[in-house]
mmCIF file of C-alpha atoms in Angstrom:
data_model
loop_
_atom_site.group_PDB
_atom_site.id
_atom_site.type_symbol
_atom_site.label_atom_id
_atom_site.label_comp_id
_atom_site.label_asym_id
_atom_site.label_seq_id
_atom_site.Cartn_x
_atom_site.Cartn_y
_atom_site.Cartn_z
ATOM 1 C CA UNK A 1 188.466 90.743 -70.906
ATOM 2 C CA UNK A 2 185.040 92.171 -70.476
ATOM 3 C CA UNK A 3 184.670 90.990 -67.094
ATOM 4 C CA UNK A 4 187.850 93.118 -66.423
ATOM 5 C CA UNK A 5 186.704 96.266 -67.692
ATOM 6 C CA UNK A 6 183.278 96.039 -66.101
ATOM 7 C CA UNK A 7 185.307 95.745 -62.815
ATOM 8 C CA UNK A 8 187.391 97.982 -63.097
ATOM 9 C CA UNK A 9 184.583 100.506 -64.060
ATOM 10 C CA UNK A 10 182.989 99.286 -60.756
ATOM 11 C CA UNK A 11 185.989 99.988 -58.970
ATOM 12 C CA UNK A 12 186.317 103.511 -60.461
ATOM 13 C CA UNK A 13 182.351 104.601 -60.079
ATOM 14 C CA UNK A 14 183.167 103.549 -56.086
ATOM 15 C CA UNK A 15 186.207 105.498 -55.913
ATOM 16 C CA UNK A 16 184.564 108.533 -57.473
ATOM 17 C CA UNK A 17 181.351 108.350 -55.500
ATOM 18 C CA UNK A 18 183.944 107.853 -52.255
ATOM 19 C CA UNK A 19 185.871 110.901 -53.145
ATOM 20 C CA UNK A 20 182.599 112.766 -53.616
ATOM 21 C CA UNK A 21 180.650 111.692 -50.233
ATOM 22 C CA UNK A 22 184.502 113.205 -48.805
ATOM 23 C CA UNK A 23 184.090 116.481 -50.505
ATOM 24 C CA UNK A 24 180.365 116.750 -49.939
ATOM 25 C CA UNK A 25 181.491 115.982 -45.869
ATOM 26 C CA UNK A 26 184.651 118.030 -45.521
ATOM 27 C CA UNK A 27 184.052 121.674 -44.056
ATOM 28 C CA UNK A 28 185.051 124.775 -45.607
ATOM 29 C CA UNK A 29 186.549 126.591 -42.631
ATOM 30 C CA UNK A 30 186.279 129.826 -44.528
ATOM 31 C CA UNK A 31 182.208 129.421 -45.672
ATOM 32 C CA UNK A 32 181.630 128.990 -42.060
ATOM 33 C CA UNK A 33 183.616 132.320 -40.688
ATOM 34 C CA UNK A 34 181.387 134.013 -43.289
ATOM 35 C CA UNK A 35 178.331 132.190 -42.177
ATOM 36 C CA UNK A 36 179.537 133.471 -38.587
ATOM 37 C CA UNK A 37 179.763 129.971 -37.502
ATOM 38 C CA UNK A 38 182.821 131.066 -35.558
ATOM 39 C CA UNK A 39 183.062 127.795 -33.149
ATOM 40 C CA UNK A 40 182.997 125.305 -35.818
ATOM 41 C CA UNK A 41 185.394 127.377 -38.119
ATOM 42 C CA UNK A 42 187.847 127.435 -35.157
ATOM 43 C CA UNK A 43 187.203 123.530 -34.785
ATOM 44 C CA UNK A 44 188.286 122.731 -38.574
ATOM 45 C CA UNK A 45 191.383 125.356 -38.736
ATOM 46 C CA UNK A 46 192.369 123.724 -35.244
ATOM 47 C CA UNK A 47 192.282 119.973 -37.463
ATOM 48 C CA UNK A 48 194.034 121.835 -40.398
ATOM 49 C CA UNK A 49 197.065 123.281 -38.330
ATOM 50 C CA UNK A 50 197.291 119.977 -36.044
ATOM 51 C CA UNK A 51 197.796 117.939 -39.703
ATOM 52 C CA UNK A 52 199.654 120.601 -41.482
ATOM 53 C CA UNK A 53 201.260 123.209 -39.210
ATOM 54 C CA UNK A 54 202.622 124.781 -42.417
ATOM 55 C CA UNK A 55 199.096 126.268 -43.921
ATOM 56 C CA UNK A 56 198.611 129.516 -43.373
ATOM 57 C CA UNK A 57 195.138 130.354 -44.359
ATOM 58 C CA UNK A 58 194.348 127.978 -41.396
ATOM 59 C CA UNK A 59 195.893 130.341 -39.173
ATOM 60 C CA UNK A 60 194.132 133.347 -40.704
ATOM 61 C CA UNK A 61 190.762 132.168 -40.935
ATOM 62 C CA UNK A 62 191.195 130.885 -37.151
ATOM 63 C CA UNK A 63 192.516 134.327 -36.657
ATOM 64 C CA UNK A 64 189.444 135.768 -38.261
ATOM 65 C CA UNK A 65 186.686 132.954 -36.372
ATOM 66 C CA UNK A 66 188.678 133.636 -32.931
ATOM 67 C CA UNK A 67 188.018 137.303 -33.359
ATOM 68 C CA UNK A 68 183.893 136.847 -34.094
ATOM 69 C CA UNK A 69 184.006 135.040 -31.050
ATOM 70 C CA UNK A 70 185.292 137.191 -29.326
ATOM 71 C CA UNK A 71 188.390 135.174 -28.128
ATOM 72 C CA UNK A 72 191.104 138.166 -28.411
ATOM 73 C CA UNK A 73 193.770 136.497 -26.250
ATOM 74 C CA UNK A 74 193.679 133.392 -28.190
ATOM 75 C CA UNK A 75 193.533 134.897 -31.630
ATOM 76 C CA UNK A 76 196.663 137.168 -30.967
ATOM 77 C CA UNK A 77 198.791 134.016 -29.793
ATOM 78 C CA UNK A 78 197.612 131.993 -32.915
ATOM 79 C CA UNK A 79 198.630 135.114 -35.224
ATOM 80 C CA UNK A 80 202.065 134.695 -33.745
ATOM 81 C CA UNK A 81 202.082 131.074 -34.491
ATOM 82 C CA UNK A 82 200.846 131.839 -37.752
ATOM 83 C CA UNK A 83 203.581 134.311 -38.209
ATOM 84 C CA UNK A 84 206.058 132.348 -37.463
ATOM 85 C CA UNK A 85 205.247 130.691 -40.871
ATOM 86 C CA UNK A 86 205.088 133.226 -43.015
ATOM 87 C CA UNK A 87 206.305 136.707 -41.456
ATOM 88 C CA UNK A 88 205.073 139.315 -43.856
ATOM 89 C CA UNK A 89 201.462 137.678 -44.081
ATOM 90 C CA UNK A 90 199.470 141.376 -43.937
ATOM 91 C CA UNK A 91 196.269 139.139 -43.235
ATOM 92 C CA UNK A 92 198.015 138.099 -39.835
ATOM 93 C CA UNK A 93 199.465 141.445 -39.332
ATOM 94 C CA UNK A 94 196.430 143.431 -39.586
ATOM 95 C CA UNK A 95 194.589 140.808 -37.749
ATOM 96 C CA UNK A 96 196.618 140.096 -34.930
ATOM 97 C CA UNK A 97 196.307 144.613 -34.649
ATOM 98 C CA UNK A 98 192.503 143.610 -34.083
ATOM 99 C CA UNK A 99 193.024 141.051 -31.072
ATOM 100 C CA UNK A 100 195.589 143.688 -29.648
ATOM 101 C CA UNK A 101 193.357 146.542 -30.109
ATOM 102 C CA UNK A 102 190.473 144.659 -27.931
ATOM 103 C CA UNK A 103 192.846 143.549 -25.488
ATOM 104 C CA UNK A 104 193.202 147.176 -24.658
ATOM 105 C CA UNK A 105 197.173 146.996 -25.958
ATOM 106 C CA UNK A 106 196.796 150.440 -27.923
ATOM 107 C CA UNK A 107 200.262 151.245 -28.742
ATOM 108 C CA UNK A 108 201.235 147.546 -29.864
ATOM 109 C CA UNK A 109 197.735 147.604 -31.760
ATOM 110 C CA UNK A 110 198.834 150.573 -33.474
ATOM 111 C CA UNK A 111 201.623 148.979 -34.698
ATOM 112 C CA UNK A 112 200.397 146.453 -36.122
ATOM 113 C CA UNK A 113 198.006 148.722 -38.281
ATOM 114 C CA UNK A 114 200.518 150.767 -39.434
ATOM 115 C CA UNK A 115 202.768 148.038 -40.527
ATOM 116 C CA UNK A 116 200.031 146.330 -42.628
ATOM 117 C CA UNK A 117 199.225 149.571 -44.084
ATOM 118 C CA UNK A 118 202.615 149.864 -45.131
ATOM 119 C CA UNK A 119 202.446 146.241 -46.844
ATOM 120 C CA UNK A 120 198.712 146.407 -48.308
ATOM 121 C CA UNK A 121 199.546 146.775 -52.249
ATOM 122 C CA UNK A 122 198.258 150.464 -53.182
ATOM 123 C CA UNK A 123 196.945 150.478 -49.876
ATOM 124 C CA UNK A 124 193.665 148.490 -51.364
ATOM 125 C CA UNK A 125 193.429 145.714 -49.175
ATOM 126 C CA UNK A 126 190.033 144.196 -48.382
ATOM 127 C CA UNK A 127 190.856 145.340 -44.831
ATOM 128 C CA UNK A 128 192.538 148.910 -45.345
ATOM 129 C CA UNK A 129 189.195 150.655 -44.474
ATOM 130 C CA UNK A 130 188.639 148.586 -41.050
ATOM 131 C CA UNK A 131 192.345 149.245 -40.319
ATOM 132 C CA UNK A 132 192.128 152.771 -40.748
ATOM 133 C CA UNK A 133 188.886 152.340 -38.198
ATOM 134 C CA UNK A 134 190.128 150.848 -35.556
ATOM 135 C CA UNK A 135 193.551 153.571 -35.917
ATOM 136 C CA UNK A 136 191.111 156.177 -35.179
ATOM 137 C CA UNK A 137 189.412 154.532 -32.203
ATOM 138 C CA UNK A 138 193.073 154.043 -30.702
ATOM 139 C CA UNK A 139 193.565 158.038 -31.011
ATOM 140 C CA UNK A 140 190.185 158.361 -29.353
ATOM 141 C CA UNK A 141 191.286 156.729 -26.067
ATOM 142 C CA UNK A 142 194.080 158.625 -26.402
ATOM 143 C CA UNK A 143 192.493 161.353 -26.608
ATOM 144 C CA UNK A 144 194.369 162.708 -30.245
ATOM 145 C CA UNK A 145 191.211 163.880 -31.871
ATOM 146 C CA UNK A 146 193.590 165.153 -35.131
ATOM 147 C CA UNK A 147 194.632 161.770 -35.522
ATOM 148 C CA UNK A 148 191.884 160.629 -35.075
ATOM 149 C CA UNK A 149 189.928 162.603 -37.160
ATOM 150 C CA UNK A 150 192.873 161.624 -39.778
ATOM 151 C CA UNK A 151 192.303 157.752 -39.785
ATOM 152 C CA UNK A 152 188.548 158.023 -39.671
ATOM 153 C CA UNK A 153 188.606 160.120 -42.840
ATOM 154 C CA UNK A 154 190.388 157.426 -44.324
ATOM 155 C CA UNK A 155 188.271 154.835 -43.167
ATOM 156 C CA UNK A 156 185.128 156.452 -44.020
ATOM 157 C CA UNK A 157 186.840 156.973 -48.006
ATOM 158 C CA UNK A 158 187.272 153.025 -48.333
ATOM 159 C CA UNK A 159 183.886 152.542 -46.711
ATOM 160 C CA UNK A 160 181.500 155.861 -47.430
ATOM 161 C CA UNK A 161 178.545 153.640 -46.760
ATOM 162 C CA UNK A 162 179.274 153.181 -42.680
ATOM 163 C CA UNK A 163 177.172 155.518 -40.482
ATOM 164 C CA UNK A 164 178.745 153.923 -37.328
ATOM 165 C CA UNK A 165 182.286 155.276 -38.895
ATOM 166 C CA UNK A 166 180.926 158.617 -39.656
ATOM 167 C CA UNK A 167 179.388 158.788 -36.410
ATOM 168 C CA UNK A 168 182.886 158.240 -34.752
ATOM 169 C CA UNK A 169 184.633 160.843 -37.480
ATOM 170 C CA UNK A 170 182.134 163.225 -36.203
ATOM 171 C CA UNK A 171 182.524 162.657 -32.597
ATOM 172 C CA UNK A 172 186.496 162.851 -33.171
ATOM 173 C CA UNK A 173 185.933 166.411 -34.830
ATOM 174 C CA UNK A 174 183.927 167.423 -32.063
ATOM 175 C CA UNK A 175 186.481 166.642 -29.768
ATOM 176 C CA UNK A 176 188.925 168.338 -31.661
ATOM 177 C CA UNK A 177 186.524 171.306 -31.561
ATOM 178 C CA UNK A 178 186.255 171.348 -35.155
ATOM 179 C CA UNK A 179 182.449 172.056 -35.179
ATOM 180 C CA UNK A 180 181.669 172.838 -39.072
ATOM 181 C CA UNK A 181 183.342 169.576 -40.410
ATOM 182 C CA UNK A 182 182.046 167.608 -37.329
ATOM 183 C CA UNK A 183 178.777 168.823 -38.310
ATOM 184 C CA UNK A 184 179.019 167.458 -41.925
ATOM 185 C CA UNK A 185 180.224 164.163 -40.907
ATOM 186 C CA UNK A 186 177.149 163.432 -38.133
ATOM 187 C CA UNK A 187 175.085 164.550 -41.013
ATOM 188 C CA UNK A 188 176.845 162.040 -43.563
ATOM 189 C CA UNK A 189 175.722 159.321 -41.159
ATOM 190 C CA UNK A 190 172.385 160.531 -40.886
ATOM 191 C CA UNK A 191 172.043 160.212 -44.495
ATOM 192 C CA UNK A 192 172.737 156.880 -44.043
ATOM 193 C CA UNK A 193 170.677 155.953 -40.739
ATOM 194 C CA UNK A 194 168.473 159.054 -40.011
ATOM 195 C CA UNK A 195 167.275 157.207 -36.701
ATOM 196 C CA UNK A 196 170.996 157.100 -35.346
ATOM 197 C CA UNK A 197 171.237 157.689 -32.395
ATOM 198 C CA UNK A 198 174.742 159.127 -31.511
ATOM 199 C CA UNK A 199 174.343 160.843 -34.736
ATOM 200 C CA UNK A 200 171.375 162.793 -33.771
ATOM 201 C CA UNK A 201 172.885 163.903 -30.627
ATOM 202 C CA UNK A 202 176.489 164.556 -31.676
ATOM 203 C CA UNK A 203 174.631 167.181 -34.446
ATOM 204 C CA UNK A 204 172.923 168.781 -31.652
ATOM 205 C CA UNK A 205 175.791 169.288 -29.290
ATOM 206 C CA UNK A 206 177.716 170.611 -32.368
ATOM 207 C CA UNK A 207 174.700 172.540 -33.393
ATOM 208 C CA UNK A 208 175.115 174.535 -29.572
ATOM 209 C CA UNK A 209 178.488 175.095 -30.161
ATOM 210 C CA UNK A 210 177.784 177.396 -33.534
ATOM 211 C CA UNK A 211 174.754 178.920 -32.533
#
């Protein structure tokens, strides 16, 4: 009877120490997007999806890693996939707006932002203020500085610690012609970075405009 329980206690430590030499092995494919590991990320979501086409957060973080690496075409046709899954995902939505938006499809990029916005709970999703962002930068190369300066002012309220943002709200109220509020947003930014600078020389064009 003793020599039963000792094995099976010898059994059990080997299974344990197995399971834990898997765990310690296995890689997070979300640690390494944050680590910006973005090839090794895509690696491990591409092993998730092939053995469980169902998970979503595979498709996300992929998503996510595709976009670090700058592989836009890629990441919009594995949000699709990913959609496909689970339609109303507002990760996929507003990521699959970022691929678009860097493929240069504005109008479809657009779309995509304003239907996650529409989604996001209380419009406090982690990526409302980068949404808002890249809205902005749309109605820049379309050349709809209001708009622009609309979505900017909302991205720079989820995020009031960007100085790249600011720069781009003032730069959209310059090219609006509103000079007094483009003013105070270069100057926001140089609060933040006084060495920026597109900051530095967006205040001085403005400054010419009101002298």
């Amino acid at each position: 009877m003793k020599h039963n329980i000792k094995k099976v206690s010898v059994i059990l430590f080997l299974a344990l120490a197995g399971l834990s030499v898997f765990a310690q092995g296995k890689r997070d494919a979300l640690v390494l997007y944050n680590n910006r590991n973005f090839k090794e990320a895509i690696e491990v979501c591409d092993e998730e999806i092939k053995a469980d086409p169902t998970h979503v957060d595979s498709y996300v973080v992929m998503c996510w890693a595709l976009v670090g690496n700058r592989e836009y075409a890629r990441a919009e046709q594995v949000a699709y996939d990913g959609l496909k899954q689970s339609r109303y995902d507002m990760r996929l939505i507003e990521v699959l707006g970022e691929a678009k938006y860097f493929l240069g499809k504005n109008s479809e990029a657009l779309k995509q932002f304003q239907e996650y916005l529409s989604i996001a709970p209380d419009r406090t999703g982690s990526r409302v203020g980068t949404a808002y962002y890249y809205m902005g930068e749309i109605y820049i190369r379309q050349t709809k500085f209001q708009h622009a300066d609309i979505s900017l002012s909302a991205a720079v309220r989820k995020n009031p610690l960007s100085d790249y943002w600011w720069t781009r709200l003032g730069y959209a109220r310059e090219m609006a012609g509103n000079y007094y509020e483009a003013m105070a947003a270069y100057e926001e930014a140089l609060k933040l970075d006084p060495l920026k600078t597109d900051a530095i020389n967006g205040k001085d064009r403005v400054a010419a405009h009101l002298r």
